[in-house]
Amino acid sequence: MTAHRFFLGYLHSLVTEAPLYVQVNRFLRYVRRFRTVTLVLRLIGIAAAILQTGTLVLLGTALFLVLLPLGGAFLLGLLLTALLESRRSNRYLEKCLAGRRVTVLFLSSEKSPFFCANLRDLKARGQAVIAVSPFLISSEGLRKGRFYCTLREEEKDVFLVRKYYFFSLRKHVLSKTRLTLLY
């Protein structure tokens, strides 16, 4: 995450380095190398025959006309809300972190006892701790809590932030503090 300046660059690298994307590209190179257009057309024909044309049309229509726009609108609304809320969150964190040493921890999808003990130790040493959540929309964090778009204070001097907000936080707040990044 720290190699990218913006969230979209980070998302692009996530997609292009994902195993599924790499496998699809490898398959497409294989298909291009042997010019097997007829093989691809045969596979599409077999898939259409298995699913029947009516089912395929219904699934395609449902996917493109209902599910994708709704999901896209939801994620766009979430990111727009985060964009509007990020200024307020930046001001709040600037006030809370002024003159303090800040440690940023990057959570994996599972929080381990080692991670929690490390967090408590850093807090006991007087540092402010920011944990970057691996989840895009989940309310799960270091403890059970309410949903948040950009920032949630888990306890005194311990903050949980979203990945997409981290880039704004790093640019506007963390660049002015003494900072340690832990992966």
Short mmCIF file of N, CA and C in Angstrom, two decimals:
data_model
loop_
_atom_site.label_atom_id
_atom_site.label_comp_id
_atom_site.label_asym_id
_atom_site.label_seq_id
_atom_site.Cartn_x
_atom_site.Cartn_y
_atom_site.Cartn_z
N MET A 1 0.81 -1.20 0.00
CA MET A 1 0.00 0.00 0.00
C MET A 1 0.85 1.26 0.00
N THR A 2 1.99 1.22 0.66
CA THR A 2 2.80 2.43 0.76
C THR A 2 3.54 2.75 -0.53
N ALA A 3 3.57 1.83 -1.49
CA ALA A 3 4.25 2.09 -2.75
C ALA A 3 3.41 2.95 -3.69
N HIS A 4 2.13 3.12 -3.37
CA HIS A 4 1.23 3.88 -4.24
C HIS A 4 0.79 5.16 -3.56
N ARG A 5 0.64 6.20 -4.37
CA ARG A 5 0.22 7.49 -3.82
C ARG A 5 -1.28 7.59 -3.70
N PHE A 6 -2.02 6.87 -4.54
CA PHE A 6 -3.46 6.99 -4.56
C PHE A 6 -4.11 5.61 -4.46
N PHE A 7 -5.36 5.60 -4.02
CA PHE A 7 -6.10 4.35 -3.83
C PHE A 7 -6.34 3.64 -5.15
N LEU A 8 -6.59 4.39 -6.23
CA LEU A 8 -6.85 3.74 -7.52
C LEU A 8 -5.62 3.01 -8.04
N GLY A 9 -4.44 3.57 -7.82
CA GLY A 9 -3.21 2.87 -8.20
C GLY A 9 -3.03 1.59 -7.41
N TYR A 10 -3.36 1.65 -6.14
CA TYR A 10 -3.30 0.47 -5.28
C TYR A 10 -4.31 -0.58 -5.76
N LEU A 11 -5.54 -0.16 -6.08
CA LEU A 11 -6.54 -1.10 -6.59
C LEU A 11 -6.09 -1.73 -7.90
N HIS A 12 -5.50 -0.93 -8.79
CA HIS A 12 -5.03 -1.45 -10.06
C HIS A 12 -3.98 -2.53 -9.83
N SER A 13 -3.05 -2.30 -8.93
CA SER A 13 -2.02 -3.31 -8.67
C SER A 13 -2.62 -4.54 -8.01
N LEU A 14 -3.63 -4.37 -7.17
CA LEU A 14 -4.30 -5.53 -6.57
C LEU A 14 -4.94 -6.41 -7.64
N VAL A 15 -5.60 -5.77 -8.60
CA VAL A 15 -6.28 -6.53 -9.65
C VAL A 15 -5.27 -7.20 -10.57
N THR A 16 -4.25 -6.47 -11.01
CA THR A 16 -3.31 -7.03 -11.97
C THR A 16 -2.36 -8.05 -11.37
N GLU A 17 -2.23 -8.08 -10.05
CA GLU A 17 -1.38 -9.07 -9.40
C GLU A 17 -2.17 -10.21 -8.79
N ALA A 18 -3.49 -10.19 -8.94
CA ALA A 18 -4.34 -11.24 -8.38
C ALA A 18 -4.12 -12.55 -9.15
N PRO A 19 -4.16 -13.68 -8.46
CA PRO A 19 -3.93 -14.97 -9.14
C PRO A 19 -4.90 -15.23 -10.28
N LEU A 20 -6.18 -14.89 -10.12
CA LEU A 20 -7.15 -15.12 -11.18
C LEU A 20 -6.80 -14.30 -12.41
N TYR A 21 -6.45 -13.04 -12.23
CA TYR A 21 -6.08 -12.17 -13.35
C TYR A 21 -4.84 -12.72 -14.07
N VAL A 22 -3.86 -13.16 -13.30
CA VAL A 22 -2.64 -13.71 -13.89
C VAL A 22 -2.95 -14.97 -14.68
N GLN A 23 -3.81 -15.84 -14.13
CA GLN A 23 -4.17 -17.07 -14.83
C GLN A 23 -4.94 -16.77 -16.12
N VAL A 24 -5.88 -15.81 -16.06
CA VAL A 24 -6.64 -15.45 -17.27
C VAL A 24 -5.70 -14.89 -18.33
N ASN A 25 -4.77 -14.04 -17.94
CA ASN A 25 -3.81 -13.51 -18.92
C ASN A 25 -2.94 -14.61 -19.50
N ARG A 26 -2.52 -15.55 -18.65
CA ARG A 26 -1.72 -16.67 -19.14
C ARG A 26 -2.52 -17.50 -20.15
N PHE A 27 -3.81 -17.73 -19.84
CA PHE A 27 -4.67 -18.47 -20.75
C PHE A 27 -4.84 -17.72 -22.06
N LEU A 28 -5.07 -16.40 -21.98
CA LEU A 28 -5.25 -15.61 -23.20
C LEU A 28 -3.98 -15.60 -24.06
N ARG A 29 -2.82 -15.56 -23.43
CA ARG A 29 -1.57 -15.65 -24.20
C ARG A 29 -1.47 -17.00 -24.91
N TYR A 30 -1.90 -18.05 -24.23
CA TYR A 30 -1.90 -19.39 -24.81
C TYR A 30 -2.82 -19.44 -26.02
N VAL A 31 -4.03 -18.87 -25.87
CA VAL A 31 -4.99 -18.87 -26.96
C VAL A 31 -4.47 -18.03 -28.13
N ARG A 32 -3.90 -16.89 -27.85
CA ARG A 32 -3.37 -16.03 -28.93
C ARG A 32 -2.20 -16.71 -29.65
N ARG A 33 -1.40 -17.42 -28.88
CA ARG A 33 -0.21 -18.04 -29.47
C ARG A 33 -0.61 -19.06 -30.53
N PHE A 34 -1.63 -19.82 -30.30
CA PHE A 34 -2.02 -20.88 -31.24
C PHE A 34 -3.19 -20.47 -32.15
N ARG A 35 -3.70 -19.27 -32.00
CA ARG A 35 -4.77 -18.75 -32.86
C ARG A 35 -5.95 -19.73 -32.90
N THR A 36 -6.39 -20.13 -31.73
CA THR A 36 -7.46 -21.13 -31.65
C THR A 36 -8.81 -20.46 -31.44
N VAL A 37 -9.16 -19.63 -32.38
CA VAL A 37 -10.45 -18.95 -32.32
C VAL A 37 -11.58 -19.96 -32.41
N THR A 38 -11.41 -20.98 -33.22
CA THR A 38 -12.46 -22.00 -33.35
C THR A 38 -12.68 -22.75 -32.04
N LEU A 39 -11.60 -22.96 -31.27
CA LEU A 39 -11.73 -23.62 -29.98
C LEU A 39 -12.56 -22.76 -29.02
N VAL A 40 -12.30 -21.48 -29.00
CA VAL A 40 -13.05 -20.57 -28.13
C VAL A 40 -14.52 -20.54 -28.55
N LEU A 41 -14.79 -20.47 -29.84
CA LEU A 41 -16.17 -20.47 -30.32
C LEU A 41 -16.88 -21.77 -29.97
N ARG A 42 -16.19 -22.89 -30.05
CA ARG A 42 -16.78 -24.17 -29.67
C ARG A 42 -17.11 -24.20 -28.18
N LEU A 43 -16.20 -23.71 -27.34
CA LEU A 43 -16.46 -23.68 -25.90
C LEU A 43 -17.65 -22.79 -25.56
N ILE A 44 -17.77 -21.65 -26.22
CA ILE A 44 -18.92 -20.77 -26.01
C ILE A 44 -20.20 -21.46 -26.47
N GLY A 45 -20.14 -22.15 -27.57
CA GLY A 45 -21.30 -22.89 -28.06
C GLY A 45 -21.73 -23.99 -27.11
N ILE A 46 -20.77 -24.72 -26.56
CA ILE A 46 -21.07 -25.79 -25.59
C ILE A 46 -21.67 -25.19 -24.33
N ALA A 47 -21.10 -24.09 -23.83
CA ALA A 47 -21.63 -23.45 -22.63
C ALA A 47 -23.05 -22.94 -22.87
N ALA A 48 -23.31 -22.37 -24.04
CA ALA A 48 -24.66 -21.88 -24.35
C ALA A 48 -25.64 -23.03 -24.47
N ALA A 49 -25.21 -24.16 -25.04
CA ALA A 49 -26.10 -25.32 -25.15
C ALA A 49 -26.41 -25.91 -23.78
N ILE A 50 -25.43 -25.93 -22.90
CA ILE A 50 -25.65 -26.47 -21.54
C ILE A 50 -26.61 -25.58 -20.77
N LEU A 51 -26.40 -24.30 -20.81
CA LEU A 51 -27.24 -23.39 -20.05
C LEU A 51 -28.57 -23.07 -20.73
N GLN A 52 -28.69 -23.43 -22.00
CA GLN A 52 -29.85 -23.07 -22.81
C GLN A 52 -29.87 -21.56 -23.01
N THR A 53 -30.27 -21.17 -24.12
CA THR A 53 -30.21 -19.76 -24.49
C THR A 53 -31.09 -18.89 -23.59
N GLY A 54 -32.26 -19.36 -23.25
CA GLY A 54 -33.17 -18.58 -22.40
C GLY A 54 -32.58 -18.29 -21.05
N THR A 55 -31.99 -19.31 -20.43
CA THR A 55 -31.36 -19.14 -19.12
C THR A 55 -30.19 -18.17 -19.21
N LEU A 56 -29.42 -18.31 -20.26
CA LEU A 56 -28.27 -17.42 -20.45
C LEU A 56 -28.72 -15.97 -20.61
N VAL A 57 -29.79 -15.73 -21.35
CA VAL A 57 -30.29 -14.38 -21.54
C VAL A 57 -30.81 -13.82 -20.21
N LEU A 58 -31.55 -14.63 -19.46
CA LEU A 58 -32.07 -14.17 -18.17
C LEU A 58 -30.94 -13.85 -17.19
N LEU A 59 -29.97 -14.73 -17.10
CA LEU A 59 -28.84 -14.47 -16.19
C LEU A 59 -28.06 -13.23 -16.61
N GLY A 60 -27.81 -13.09 -17.89
CA GLY A 60 -27.08 -11.92 -18.37
C GLY A 60 -27.84 -10.63 -18.14
N THR A 61 -29.13 -10.66 -18.38
CA THR A 61 -29.95 -9.48 -18.16
C THR A 61 -30.00 -9.10 -16.68
N ALA A 62 -30.21 -10.11 -15.83
CA ALA A 62 -30.25 -9.84 -14.39
C ALA A 62 -28.93 -9.28 -13.90
N LEU A 63 -27.84 -9.83 -14.39
CA LEU A 63 -26.53 -9.38 -13.94
C LEU A 63 -26.25 -7.95 -14.38
N PHE A 64 -26.46 -7.66 -15.65
CA PHE A 64 -26.09 -6.34 -16.17
C PHE A 64 -27.09 -5.25 -15.86
N LEU A 65 -28.35 -5.57 -15.78
CA LEU A 65 -29.36 -4.53 -15.58
C LEU A 65 -29.76 -4.32 -14.13
N VAL A 66 -29.47 -5.27 -13.27
CA VAL A 66 -29.92 -5.14 -11.88
C VAL A 66 -28.76 -5.17 -10.91
N LEU A 67 -28.02 -6.25 -10.88
CA LEU A 67 -27.00 -6.44 -9.84
C LEU A 67 -25.80 -5.51 -9.98
N LEU A 68 -25.23 -5.41 -11.15
CA LEU A 68 -24.03 -4.58 -11.32
C LEU A 68 -24.28 -3.10 -11.06
N PRO A 69 -25.34 -2.51 -11.59
CA PRO A 69 -25.58 -1.09 -11.27
C PRO A 69 -25.84 -0.84 -9.79
N LEU A 70 -26.59 -1.72 -9.14
CA LEU A 70 -26.83 -1.55 -7.71
C LEU A 70 -25.54 -1.64 -6.90
N GLY A 71 -24.75 -2.64 -7.19
CA GLY A 71 -23.47 -2.78 -6.49
C GLY A 71 -22.53 -1.62 -6.78
N GLY A 72 -22.48 -1.20 -8.03
CA GLY A 72 -21.64 -0.06 -8.39
C GLY A 72 -22.09 1.23 -7.72
N ALA A 73 -23.41 1.44 -7.66
CA ALA A 73 -23.94 2.63 -7.00
C ALA A 73 -23.64 2.61 -5.51
N PHE A 74 -23.76 1.44 -4.89
CA PHE A 74 -23.46 1.32 -3.47
C PHE A 74 -22.00 1.65 -3.19
N LEU A 75 -21.08 1.07 -3.95
CA LEU A 75 -19.65 1.32 -3.73
C LEU A 75 -19.29 2.77 -4.07
N LEU A 76 -19.89 3.32 -5.10
CA LEU A 76 -19.63 4.72 -5.45
C LEU A 76 -20.13 5.64 -4.34
N GLY A 77 -21.32 5.34 -3.81
CA GLY A 77 -21.85 6.13 -2.69
C GLY A 77 -20.97 6.03 -1.46
N LEU A 78 -20.45 4.84 -1.19
CA LEU A 78 -19.56 4.64 -0.05
C LEU A 78 -18.28 5.46 -0.21
N LEU A 79 -17.69 5.41 -1.39
CA LEU A 79 -16.46 6.16 -1.63
C LEU A 79 -16.71 7.67 -1.62
N LEU A 80 -17.85 8.11 -2.13
CA LEU A 80 -18.18 9.54 -2.10
C LEU A 80 -18.39 10.02 -0.66
N THR A 81 -19.07 9.21 0.13
CA THR A 81 -19.25 9.53 1.56
C THR A 81 -17.89 9.60 2.25
N ALA A 82 -17.02 8.66 1.95
CA ALA A 82 -15.69 8.65 2.55
C ALA A 82 -14.90 9.89 2.13
N LEU A 83 -15.05 10.30 0.88
CA LEU A 83 -14.36 11.49 0.41
C LEU A 83 -14.82 12.73 1.17
N LEU A 84 -16.13 12.84 1.36
CA LEU A 84 -16.66 13.99 2.09
C LEU A 84 -16.31 13.94 3.58
N GLU A 85 -16.27 12.74 4.14
CA GLU A 85 -15.97 12.59 5.56
C GLU A 85 -14.48 12.66 5.87
N SER A 86 -13.63 12.48 4.86
CA SER A 86 -12.19 12.42 5.11
C SER A 86 -11.63 13.74 5.64
N ARG A 87 -12.16 14.87 5.22
CA ARG A 87 -11.66 16.16 5.72
C ARG A 87 -11.89 16.27 7.23
N ARG A 88 -13.09 15.89 7.65
CA ARG A 88 -13.41 15.95 9.09
C ARG A 88 -12.54 14.96 9.86
N SER A 89 -12.35 13.78 9.31
CA SER A 89 -11.51 12.78 9.97
C SER A 89 -10.06 13.25 10.04
N ASN A 90 -9.58 13.89 8.98
CA ASN A 90 -8.20 14.42 8.98
C ASN A 90 -8.02 15.48 10.06
N ARG A 91 -8.98 16.38 10.20
CA ARG A 91 -8.88 17.41 11.24
C ARG A 91 -8.89 16.77 12.63
N TYR A 92 -9.75 15.80 12.83
CA TYR A 92 -9.84 15.12 14.13
C TYR A 92 -8.52 14.41 14.47
N LEU A 93 -7.96 13.69 13.51
CA LEU A 93 -6.71 12.99 13.77
C LEU A 93 -5.53 13.95 13.93
N GLU A 94 -5.53 15.04 13.19
CA GLU A 94 -4.47 16.04 13.38
C GLU A 94 -4.45 16.53 14.82
N LYS A 95 -5.63 16.78 15.37
CA LYS A 95 -5.74 17.25 16.75
C LYS A 95 -5.30 16.14 17.72
N CYS A 96 -5.70 14.90 17.48
CA CYS A 96 -5.37 13.79 18.39
C CYS A 96 -3.90 13.38 18.33
N LEU A 97 -3.28 13.52 17.16
CA LEU A 97 -1.92 13.02 16.96
C LEU A 97 -0.85 14.11 17.06
N ALA A 98 -1.23 15.32 17.35
CA ALA A 98 -0.28 16.43 17.38
C ALA A 98 0.85 16.16 18.37
N GLY A 99 2.08 16.20 17.86
CA GLY A 99 3.27 16.05 18.70
C GLY A 99 3.50 14.64 19.20
N ARG A 100 2.82 13.66 18.69
CA ARG A 100 2.95 12.28 19.17
C ARG A 100 3.65 11.42 18.15
N ARG A 101 4.22 10.36 18.62
CA ARG A 101 4.78 9.35 17.73
C ARG A 101 3.63 8.43 17.31
N VAL A 102 3.53 8.16 16.01
CA VAL A 102 2.42 7.38 15.46
C VAL A 102 2.97 6.11 14.83
N THR A 103 2.33 4.99 15.13
CA THR A 103 2.68 3.71 14.50
C THR A 103 1.47 3.25 13.70
N VAL A 104 1.71 2.89 12.44
CA VAL A 104 0.65 2.38 11.57
C VAL A 104 0.84 0.89 11.41
N LEU A 105 -0.18 0.13 11.74
CA LEU A 105 -0.15 -1.33 11.61
C LEU A 105 -1.12 -1.74 10.50
N PHE A 106 -0.73 -2.69 9.70
CA PHE A 106 -1.59 -3.17 8.62
C PHE A 106 -2.15 -4.51 9.02
N LEU A 107 -3.47 -4.54 9.26
CA LEU A 107 -4.16 -5.76 9.67
C LEU A 107 -4.25 -6.75 8.53
N SER A 108 -4.14 -8.03 8.85
CA SER A 108 -4.51 -9.05 7.88
C SER A 108 -5.99 -9.34 8.10
N SER A 109 -6.55 -10.25 7.33
CA SER A 109 -7.98 -10.52 7.48
C SER A 109 -8.31 -11.18 8.81
N GLU A 110 -7.32 -11.77 9.47
CA GLU A 110 -7.54 -12.37 10.79
C GLU A 110 -6.67 -11.64 11.80
N LYS A 111 -7.27 -11.19 12.89
CA LYS A 111 -6.47 -10.52 13.91
C LYS A 111 -5.95 -11.60 14.87
N SER A 112 -4.66 -11.60 15.04
CA SER A 112 -4.03 -12.63 15.86
C SER A 112 -3.78 -12.09 17.27
N PRO A 113 -3.60 -12.98 18.24
CA PRO A 113 -3.25 -12.52 19.59
C PRO A 113 -1.93 -11.74 19.60
N PHE A 114 -1.00 -12.12 18.74
CA PHE A 114 0.28 -11.40 18.64
C PHE A 114 0.04 -9.96 18.20
N PHE A 115 -0.83 -9.77 17.21
CA PHE A 115 -1.14 -8.42 16.73
C PHE A 115 -1.74 -7.58 17.84
N CYS A 116 -2.71 -8.15 18.57
CA CYS A 116 -3.37 -7.40 19.65
C CYS A 116 -2.38 -7.08 20.78
N ALA A 117 -1.49 -8.03 21.12
CA ALA A 117 -0.49 -7.77 22.16
C ALA A 117 0.49 -6.69 21.70
N ASN A 118 0.88 -6.71 20.45
CA ASN A 118 1.78 -5.70 19.89
C ASN A 118 1.12 -4.33 19.94
N LEU A 119 -0.14 -4.28 19.61
CA LEU A 119 -0.89 -3.02 19.65
C LEU A 119 -0.96 -2.47 21.07
N ARG A 120 -1.27 -3.33 22.04
CA ARG A 120 -1.35 -2.89 23.44
C ARG A 120 0.02 -2.42 23.95
N ASP A 121 1.09 -3.10 23.53
CA ASP A 121 2.43 -2.71 23.94
C ASP A 121 2.80 -1.34 23.39
N LEU A 122 2.50 -1.10 22.13
CA LEU A 122 2.79 0.21 21.53
C LEU A 122 1.99 1.32 22.22
N LYS A 123 0.74 1.03 22.54
CA LYS A 123 -0.09 2.01 23.24
C LYS A 123 0.45 2.28 24.64
N ALA A 124 0.92 1.24 25.32
CA ALA A 124 1.47 1.40 26.67
C ALA A 124 2.74 2.25 26.66
N ARG A 125 3.46 2.25 25.55
CA ARG A 125 4.67 3.06 25.42
C ARG A 125 4.35 4.52 25.09
N GLY A 126 3.07 4.85 24.99
CA GLY A 126 2.67 6.23 24.76
C GLY A 126 2.52 6.61 23.30
N GLN A 127 2.53 5.64 22.42
CA GLN A 127 2.39 5.94 21.00
C GLN A 127 0.92 5.87 20.60
N ALA A 128 0.55 6.65 19.62
CA ALA A 128 -0.76 6.52 19.01
C ALA A 128 -0.66 5.44 17.94
N VAL A 129 -1.67 4.58 17.86
CA VAL A 129 -1.62 3.45 16.94
C VAL A 129 -2.78 3.57 15.95
N ILE A 130 -2.44 3.44 14.67
CA ILE A 130 -3.44 3.43 13.62
C ILE A 130 -3.36 2.07 12.94
N ALA A 131 -4.48 1.34 12.94
CA ALA A 131 -4.55 0.04 12.28
C ALA A 131 -5.34 0.22 10.99
N VAL A 132 -4.78 -0.25 9.87
CA VAL A 132 -5.45 -0.15 8.58
C VAL A 132 -6.24 -1.43 8.37
N SER A 133 -7.55 -1.30 8.26
CA SER A 133 -8.45 -2.44 8.11
C SER A 133 -8.32 -3.07 6.73
N PRO A 134 -8.35 -4.40 6.64
CA PRO A 134 -8.29 -5.05 5.33
C PRO A 134 -9.64 -5.12 4.64
N PHE A 135 -10.71 -4.74 5.34
CA PHE A 135 -12.06 -4.90 4.81
C PHE A 135 -12.53 -3.62 4.13
N LEU A 136 -13.28 -3.77 3.04
CA LEU A 136 -13.80 -2.62 2.31
C LEU A 136 -15.06 -2.07 2.96
N ILE A 137 -15.98 -2.95 3.38
CA ILE A 137 -17.24 -2.47 3.94
C ILE A 137 -17.63 -3.15 5.25
N SER A 138 -16.86 -4.07 5.75
CA SER A 138 -17.21 -4.77 6.98
C SER A 138 -17.10 -3.85 8.19
N SER A 139 -17.92 -4.09 9.21
CA SER A 139 -17.81 -3.30 10.44
C SER A 139 -16.87 -3.97 11.43
N GLU A 140 -16.33 -5.13 11.07
CA GLU A 140 -15.42 -5.85 11.96
C GLU A 140 -14.13 -5.07 12.13
N GLY A 141 -13.60 -5.12 13.31
CA GLY A 141 -12.36 -4.41 13.58
C GLY A 141 -11.61 -5.10 14.69
N LEU A 142 -10.96 -4.33 15.54
CA LEU A 142 -10.22 -4.90 16.66
C LEU A 142 -11.20 -5.40 17.72
N ARG A 143 -12.36 -4.82 17.75
CA ARG A 143 -13.44 -5.28 18.62
C ARG A 143 -14.74 -5.07 17.86
N LYS A 144 -15.82 -5.65 18.34
CA LYS A 144 -17.11 -5.45 17.66
C LYS A 144 -17.52 -3.99 17.79
N GLY A 145 -18.03 -3.44 16.72
CA GLY A 145 -18.42 -2.03 16.78
C GLY A 145 -19.34 -1.68 15.64
N ARG A 146 -19.60 -0.41 15.52
CA ARG A 146 -20.51 0.08 14.51
C ARG A 146 -19.78 0.26 13.18
N PHE A 147 -20.55 0.39 12.11
CA PHE A 147 -19.99 0.60 10.79
C PHE A 147 -19.32 1.98 10.70
N TYR A 148 -18.29 2.10 9.90
CA TYR A 148 -17.59 3.37 9.72
C TYR A 148 -17.12 3.47 8.28
N CYS A 149 -17.03 4.70 7.78
CA CYS A 149 -16.58 4.93 6.40
C CYS A 149 -15.08 5.19 6.32
N THR A 150 -14.56 5.99 7.22
CA THR A 150 -13.15 6.35 7.15
C THR A 150 -12.38 5.97 8.41
N LEU A 151 -12.93 6.30 9.56
CA LEU A 151 -12.17 6.23 10.80
C LEU A 151 -13.08 5.81 11.95
N ARG A 152 -12.54 4.97 12.83
CA ARG A 152 -13.25 4.63 14.06
C ARG A 152 -12.22 4.54 15.17
N GLU A 153 -12.52 5.19 16.30
CA GLU A 153 -11.62 5.13 17.45
C GLU A 153 -12.00 3.90 18.26
N GLU A 154 -11.10 2.91 18.25
CA GLU A 154 -11.37 1.65 18.94
C GLU A 154 -11.27 1.82 20.46
N GLU A 155 -10.28 2.55 20.88
CA GLU A 155 -10.09 2.93 22.28
C GLU A 155 -9.18 4.14 22.27
N LYS A 156 -8.87 4.68 23.41
CA LYS A 156 -8.05 5.89 23.45
C LYS A 156 -6.71 5.63 22.77
N ASP A 157 -6.36 6.48 21.81
CA ASP A 157 -5.10 6.43 21.06
C ASP A 157 -4.98 5.24 20.13
N VAL A 158 -6.06 4.53 19.86
CA VAL A 158 -6.05 3.43 18.90
C VAL A 158 -7.17 3.69 17.89
N PHE A 159 -6.78 3.82 16.62
CA PHE A 159 -7.72 4.16 15.56
C PHE A 159 -7.71 3.07 14.50
N LEU A 160 -8.88 2.81 13.94
CA LEU A 160 -9.03 1.86 12.85
C LEU A 160 -9.47 2.66 11.62
N VAL A 161 -8.74 2.54 10.51
CA VAL A 161 -9.05 3.29 9.30
C VAL A 161 -9.21 2.33 8.13
N ARG A 162 -9.94 2.77 7.12
CA ARG A 162 -10.14 2.00 5.89
C ARG A 162 -8.94 2.17 4.97
N LYS A 163 -8.73 1.18 4.08
CA LYS A 163 -7.63 1.25 3.13
C LYS A 163 -7.74 2.48 2.24
N TYR A 164 -8.93 2.74 1.73
CA TYR A 164 -9.09 3.86 0.80
C TYR A 164 -8.89 5.20 1.49
N TYR A 165 -9.12 5.28 2.77
CA TYR A 165 -8.89 6.53 3.52
C TYR A 165 -7.41 6.68 3.90
N PHE A 166 -6.69 5.58 4.00
CA PHE A 166 -5.29 5.63 4.40
C PHE A 166 -4.47 6.56 3.51
N PHE A 167 -4.76 6.60 2.22
CA PHE A 167 -3.98 7.43 1.30
C PHE A 167 -4.18 8.91 1.60
N SER A 168 -5.39 9.33 1.88
CA SER A 168 -5.65 10.72 2.27
C SER A 168 -5.01 11.01 3.63
N LEU A 169 -5.13 10.09 4.54
CA LEU A 169 -4.54 10.25 5.88
C LEU A 169 -3.03 10.42 5.79
N ARG A 170 -2.40 9.58 4.99
CA ARG A 170 -0.94 9.66 4.84
C ARG A 170 -0.52 11.00 4.24
N LYS A 171 -1.27 11.47 3.26
CA LYS A 171 -0.91 12.72 2.58
C LYS A 171 -1.13 13.94 3.46
N HIS A 172 -2.25 14.00 4.18
CA HIS A 172 -2.62 15.21 4.90
C HIS A 172 -2.24 15.23 6.37
N VAL A 173 -2.14 14.07 7.02
CA VAL A 173 -1.90 14.05 8.47
C VAL A 173 -0.57 13.38 8.81
N LEU A 174 -0.36 12.18 8.31
CA LEU A 174 0.83 11.42 8.72
C LEU A 174 2.13 12.02 8.21
N SER A 175 2.06 12.79 7.14
CA SER A 175 3.28 13.44 6.62
C SER A 175 3.81 14.49 7.60
N LYS A 176 2.97 14.91 8.55
CA LYS A 176 3.37 15.94 9.52
C LYS A 176 3.75 15.35 10.88
N THR A 177 3.77 14.02 11.01
CA THR A 177 4.05 13.39 12.30
C THR A 177 5.28 12.52 12.21
N ARG A 178 5.75 12.09 13.37
CA ARG A 178 6.81 11.09 13.42
C ARG A 178 6.12 9.74 13.25
N LEU A 179 6.52 9.00 12.23
CA LEU A 179 5.73 7.86 11.79
C LEU A 179 6.57 6.59 11.71
N THR A 180 5.96 5.47 12.10
CA THR A 180 6.54 4.14 11.93
C THR A 180 5.49 3.27 11.26
N LEU A 181 5.88 2.56 10.21
CA LEU A 181 4.98 1.65 9.52
C LEU A 181 5.37 0.22 9.85
N LEU A 182 4.42 -0.59 10.29
CA LEU A 182 4.66 -2.01 10.59
C LEU A 182 3.73 -2.85 9.74
N TYR A 183 4.30 -3.86 9.07
CA TYR A 183 3.48 -4.72 8.18
C TYR A 183 3.18 -6.03 8.88
#
